[in-house]
PDB file of C-alpha atoms in Angstrom:
ATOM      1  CA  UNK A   1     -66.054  33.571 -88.267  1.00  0.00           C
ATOM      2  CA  UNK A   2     -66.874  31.194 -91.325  1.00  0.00           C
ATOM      3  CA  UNK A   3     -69.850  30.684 -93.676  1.00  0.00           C
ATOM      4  CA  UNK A   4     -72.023  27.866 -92.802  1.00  0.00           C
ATOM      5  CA  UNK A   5     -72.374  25.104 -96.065  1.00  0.00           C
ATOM      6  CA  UNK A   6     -75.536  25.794 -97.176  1.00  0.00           C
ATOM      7  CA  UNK A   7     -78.348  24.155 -95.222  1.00  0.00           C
ATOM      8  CA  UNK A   8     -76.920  23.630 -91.749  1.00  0.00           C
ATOM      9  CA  UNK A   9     -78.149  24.808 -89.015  1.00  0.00           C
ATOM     10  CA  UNK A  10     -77.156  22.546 -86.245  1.00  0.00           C
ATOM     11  CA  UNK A  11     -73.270  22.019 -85.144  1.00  0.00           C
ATOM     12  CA  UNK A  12     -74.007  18.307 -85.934  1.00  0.00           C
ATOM     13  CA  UNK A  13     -74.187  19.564 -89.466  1.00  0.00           C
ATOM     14  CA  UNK A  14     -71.114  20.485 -89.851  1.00  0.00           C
ATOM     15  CA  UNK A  15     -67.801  18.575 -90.244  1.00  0.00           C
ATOM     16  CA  UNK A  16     -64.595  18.917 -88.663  1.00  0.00           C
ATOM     17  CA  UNK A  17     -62.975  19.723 -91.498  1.00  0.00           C
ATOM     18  CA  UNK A  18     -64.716  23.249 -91.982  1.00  0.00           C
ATOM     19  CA  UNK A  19     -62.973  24.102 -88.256  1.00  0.00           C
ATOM     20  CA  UNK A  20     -59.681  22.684 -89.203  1.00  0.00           C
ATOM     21  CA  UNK A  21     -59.594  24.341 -92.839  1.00  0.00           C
ATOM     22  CA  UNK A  22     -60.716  27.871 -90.799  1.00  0.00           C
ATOM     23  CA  UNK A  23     -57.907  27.793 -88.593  1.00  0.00           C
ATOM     24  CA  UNK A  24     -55.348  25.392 -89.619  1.00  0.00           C
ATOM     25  CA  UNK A  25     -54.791  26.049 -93.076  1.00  0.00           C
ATOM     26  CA  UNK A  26     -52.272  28.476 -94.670  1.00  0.00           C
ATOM     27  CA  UNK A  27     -55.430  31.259 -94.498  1.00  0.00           C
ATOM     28  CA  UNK A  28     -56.406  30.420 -90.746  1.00  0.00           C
ATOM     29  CA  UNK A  29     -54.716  31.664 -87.987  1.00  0.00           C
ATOM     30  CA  UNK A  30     -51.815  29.330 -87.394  1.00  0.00           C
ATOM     31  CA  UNK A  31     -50.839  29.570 -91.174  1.00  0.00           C
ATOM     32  CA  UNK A  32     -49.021  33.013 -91.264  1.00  0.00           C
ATOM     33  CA  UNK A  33     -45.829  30.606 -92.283  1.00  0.00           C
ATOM     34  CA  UNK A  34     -46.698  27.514 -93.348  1.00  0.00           C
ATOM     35  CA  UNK A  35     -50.107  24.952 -92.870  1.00  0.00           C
ATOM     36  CA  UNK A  36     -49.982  23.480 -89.083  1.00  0.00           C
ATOM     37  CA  UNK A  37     -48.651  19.642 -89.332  1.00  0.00           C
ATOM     38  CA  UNK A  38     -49.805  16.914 -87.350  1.00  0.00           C
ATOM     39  CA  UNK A  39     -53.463  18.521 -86.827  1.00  0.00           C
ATOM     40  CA  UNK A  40     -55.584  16.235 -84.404  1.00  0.00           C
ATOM     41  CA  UNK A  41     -59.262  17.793 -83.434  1.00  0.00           C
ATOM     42  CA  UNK A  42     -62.004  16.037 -82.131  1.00  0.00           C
ATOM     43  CA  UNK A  43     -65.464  16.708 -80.493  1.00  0.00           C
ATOM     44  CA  UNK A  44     -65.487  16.897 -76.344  1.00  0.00           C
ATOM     45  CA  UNK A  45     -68.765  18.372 -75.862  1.00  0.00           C
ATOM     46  CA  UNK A  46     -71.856  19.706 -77.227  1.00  0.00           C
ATOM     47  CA  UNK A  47     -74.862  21.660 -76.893  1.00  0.00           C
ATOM     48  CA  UNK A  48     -78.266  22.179 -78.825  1.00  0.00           C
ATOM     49  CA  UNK A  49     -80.687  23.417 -77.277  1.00  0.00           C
ATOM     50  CA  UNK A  50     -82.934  26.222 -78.896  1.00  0.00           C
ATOM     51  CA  UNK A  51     -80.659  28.914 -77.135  1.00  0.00           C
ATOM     52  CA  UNK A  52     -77.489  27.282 -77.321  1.00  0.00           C
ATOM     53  CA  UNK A  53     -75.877  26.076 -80.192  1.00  0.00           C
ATOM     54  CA  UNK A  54     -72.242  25.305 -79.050  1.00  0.00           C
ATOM     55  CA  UNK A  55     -69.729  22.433 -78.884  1.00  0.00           C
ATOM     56  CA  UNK A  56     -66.041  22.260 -77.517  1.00  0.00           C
ATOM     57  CA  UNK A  57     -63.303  20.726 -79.644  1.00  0.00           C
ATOM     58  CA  UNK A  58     -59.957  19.711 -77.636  1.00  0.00           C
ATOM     59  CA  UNK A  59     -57.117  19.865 -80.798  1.00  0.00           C
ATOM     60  CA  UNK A  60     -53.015  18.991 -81.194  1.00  0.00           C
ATOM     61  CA  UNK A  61     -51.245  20.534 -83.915  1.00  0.00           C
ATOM     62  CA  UNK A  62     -47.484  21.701 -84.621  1.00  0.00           C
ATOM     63  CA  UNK A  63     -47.073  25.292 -85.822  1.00  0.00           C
ATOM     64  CA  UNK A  64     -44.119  26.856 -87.531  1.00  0.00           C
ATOM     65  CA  UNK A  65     -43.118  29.906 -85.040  1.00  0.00           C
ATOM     66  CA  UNK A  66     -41.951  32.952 -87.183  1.00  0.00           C
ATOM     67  CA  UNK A  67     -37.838  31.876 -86.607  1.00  0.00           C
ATOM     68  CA  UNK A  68     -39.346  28.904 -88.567  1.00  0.00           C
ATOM     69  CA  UNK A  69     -39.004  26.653 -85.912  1.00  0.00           C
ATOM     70  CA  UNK A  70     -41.672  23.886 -84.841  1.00  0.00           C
ATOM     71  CA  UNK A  71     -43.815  24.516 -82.391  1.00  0.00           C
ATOM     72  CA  UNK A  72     -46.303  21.870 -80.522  1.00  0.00           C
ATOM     73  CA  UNK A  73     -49.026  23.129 -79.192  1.00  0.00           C
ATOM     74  CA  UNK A  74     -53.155  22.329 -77.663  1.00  0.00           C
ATOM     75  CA  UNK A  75     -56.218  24.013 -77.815  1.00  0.00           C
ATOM     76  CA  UNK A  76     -59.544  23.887 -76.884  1.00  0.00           C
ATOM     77  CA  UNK A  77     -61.664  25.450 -79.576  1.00  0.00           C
ATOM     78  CA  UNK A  78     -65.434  26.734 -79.061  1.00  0.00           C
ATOM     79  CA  UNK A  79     -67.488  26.737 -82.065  1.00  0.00           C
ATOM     80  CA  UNK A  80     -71.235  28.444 -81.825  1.00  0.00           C
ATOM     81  CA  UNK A  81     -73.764  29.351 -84.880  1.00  0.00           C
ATOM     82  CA  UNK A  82     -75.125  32.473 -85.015  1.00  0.00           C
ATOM     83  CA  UNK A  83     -77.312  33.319 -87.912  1.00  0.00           C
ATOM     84  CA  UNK A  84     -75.669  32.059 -90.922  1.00  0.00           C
ATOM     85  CA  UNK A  85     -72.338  31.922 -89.412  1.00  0.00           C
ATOM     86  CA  UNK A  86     -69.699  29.897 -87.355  1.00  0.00           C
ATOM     87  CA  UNK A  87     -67.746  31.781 -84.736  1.00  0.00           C
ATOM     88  CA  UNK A  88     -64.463  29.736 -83.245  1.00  0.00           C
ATOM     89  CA  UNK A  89     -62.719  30.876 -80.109  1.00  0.00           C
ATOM     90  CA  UNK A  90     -59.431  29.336 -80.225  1.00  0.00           C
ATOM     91  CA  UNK A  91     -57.639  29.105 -76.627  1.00  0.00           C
ATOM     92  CA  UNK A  92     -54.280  27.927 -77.083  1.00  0.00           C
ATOM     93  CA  UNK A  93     -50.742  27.318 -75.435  1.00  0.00           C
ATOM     94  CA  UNK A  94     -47.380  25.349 -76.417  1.00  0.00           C
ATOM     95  CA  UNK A  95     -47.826  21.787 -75.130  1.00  0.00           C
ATOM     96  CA  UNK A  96     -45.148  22.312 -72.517  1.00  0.00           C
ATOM     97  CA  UNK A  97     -46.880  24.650 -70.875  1.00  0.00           C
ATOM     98  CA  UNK A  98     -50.950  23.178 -71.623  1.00  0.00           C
ATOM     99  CA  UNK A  99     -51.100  21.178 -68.230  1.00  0.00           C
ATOM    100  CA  UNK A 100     -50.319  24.212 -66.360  1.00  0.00           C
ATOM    101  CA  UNK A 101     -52.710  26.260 -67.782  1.00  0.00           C
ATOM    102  CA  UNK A 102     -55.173  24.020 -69.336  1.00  0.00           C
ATOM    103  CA  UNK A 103     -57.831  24.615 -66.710  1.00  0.00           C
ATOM    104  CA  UNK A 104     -57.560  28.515 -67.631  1.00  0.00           C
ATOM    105  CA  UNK A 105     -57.862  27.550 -71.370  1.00  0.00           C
ATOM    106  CA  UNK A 106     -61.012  25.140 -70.569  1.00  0.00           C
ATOM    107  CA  UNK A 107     -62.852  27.675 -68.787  1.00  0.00           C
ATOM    108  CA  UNK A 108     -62.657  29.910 -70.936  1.00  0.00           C
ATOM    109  CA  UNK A 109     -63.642  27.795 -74.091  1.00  0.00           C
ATOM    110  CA  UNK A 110     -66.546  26.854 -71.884  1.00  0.00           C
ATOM    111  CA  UNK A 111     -67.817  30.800 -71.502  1.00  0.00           C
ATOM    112  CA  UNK A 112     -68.053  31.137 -75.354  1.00  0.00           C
ATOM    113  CA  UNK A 113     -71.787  30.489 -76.415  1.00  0.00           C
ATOM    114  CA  UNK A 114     -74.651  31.223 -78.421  1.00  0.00           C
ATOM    115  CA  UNK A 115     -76.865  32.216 -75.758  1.00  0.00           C
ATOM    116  CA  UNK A 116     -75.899  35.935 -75.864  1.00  0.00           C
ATOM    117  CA  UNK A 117     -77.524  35.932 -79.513  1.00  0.00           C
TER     118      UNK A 117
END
């Protein structure tokens, strides 16, 4: 979860790079050792309607693995605003592996949403 800037209340509102800082900087969850590289996000789907406040990102990004070795991997991030806040649900796999599993990974981006507020 991340502050919303001050003012937004729509997911339209708000920029990619507030989801990329959250989770791809040295303070977000791939940054335990060392800032993702190559970081690619971008918008797939959306939704904003008065109970549902959600949108899908797909994303590409290489991550150092704790042997400090590269990793590639994809995601498909879900992003919903609740109150004052943004909640992500980051699904994620090596890129390797993504095609076999990416249907798993999409469905359950897709069951994250603001409509259990």
């Amino acid at each position: 979860m991340c502050e919303l800037p001050k003012g937004a209340t729509a997911l339209d509102q708000i920029k990619p790079g507030l989801i990329i800082d959250n989770i791809f900087s040295q303070k977000g969850k791939f940054g335990m050792y060392g800032s993702p590289t190559d970081v690619r996000v971008k918008k797939i789907s959306s939704s904003s309607s008065a109970n549902d406040n959600t949108a899908i990102y797909q994303a590409s990004f290489t991550a150092l693995t704790p042997a400090m070795r590269e990793s590639d991997r994809k995601s498909y991030i879900s992003a919903s605003i609740v109150g004052d806040g943004l909640f992500l649900l980051v699904t994620t796999s090596t890129a390797t592996r993504y095609k076999k599993i990416e249907s798993s990974l999409k469905k359950v981006a897709n069951s994250f949403s603001g409509k259990w507020r």
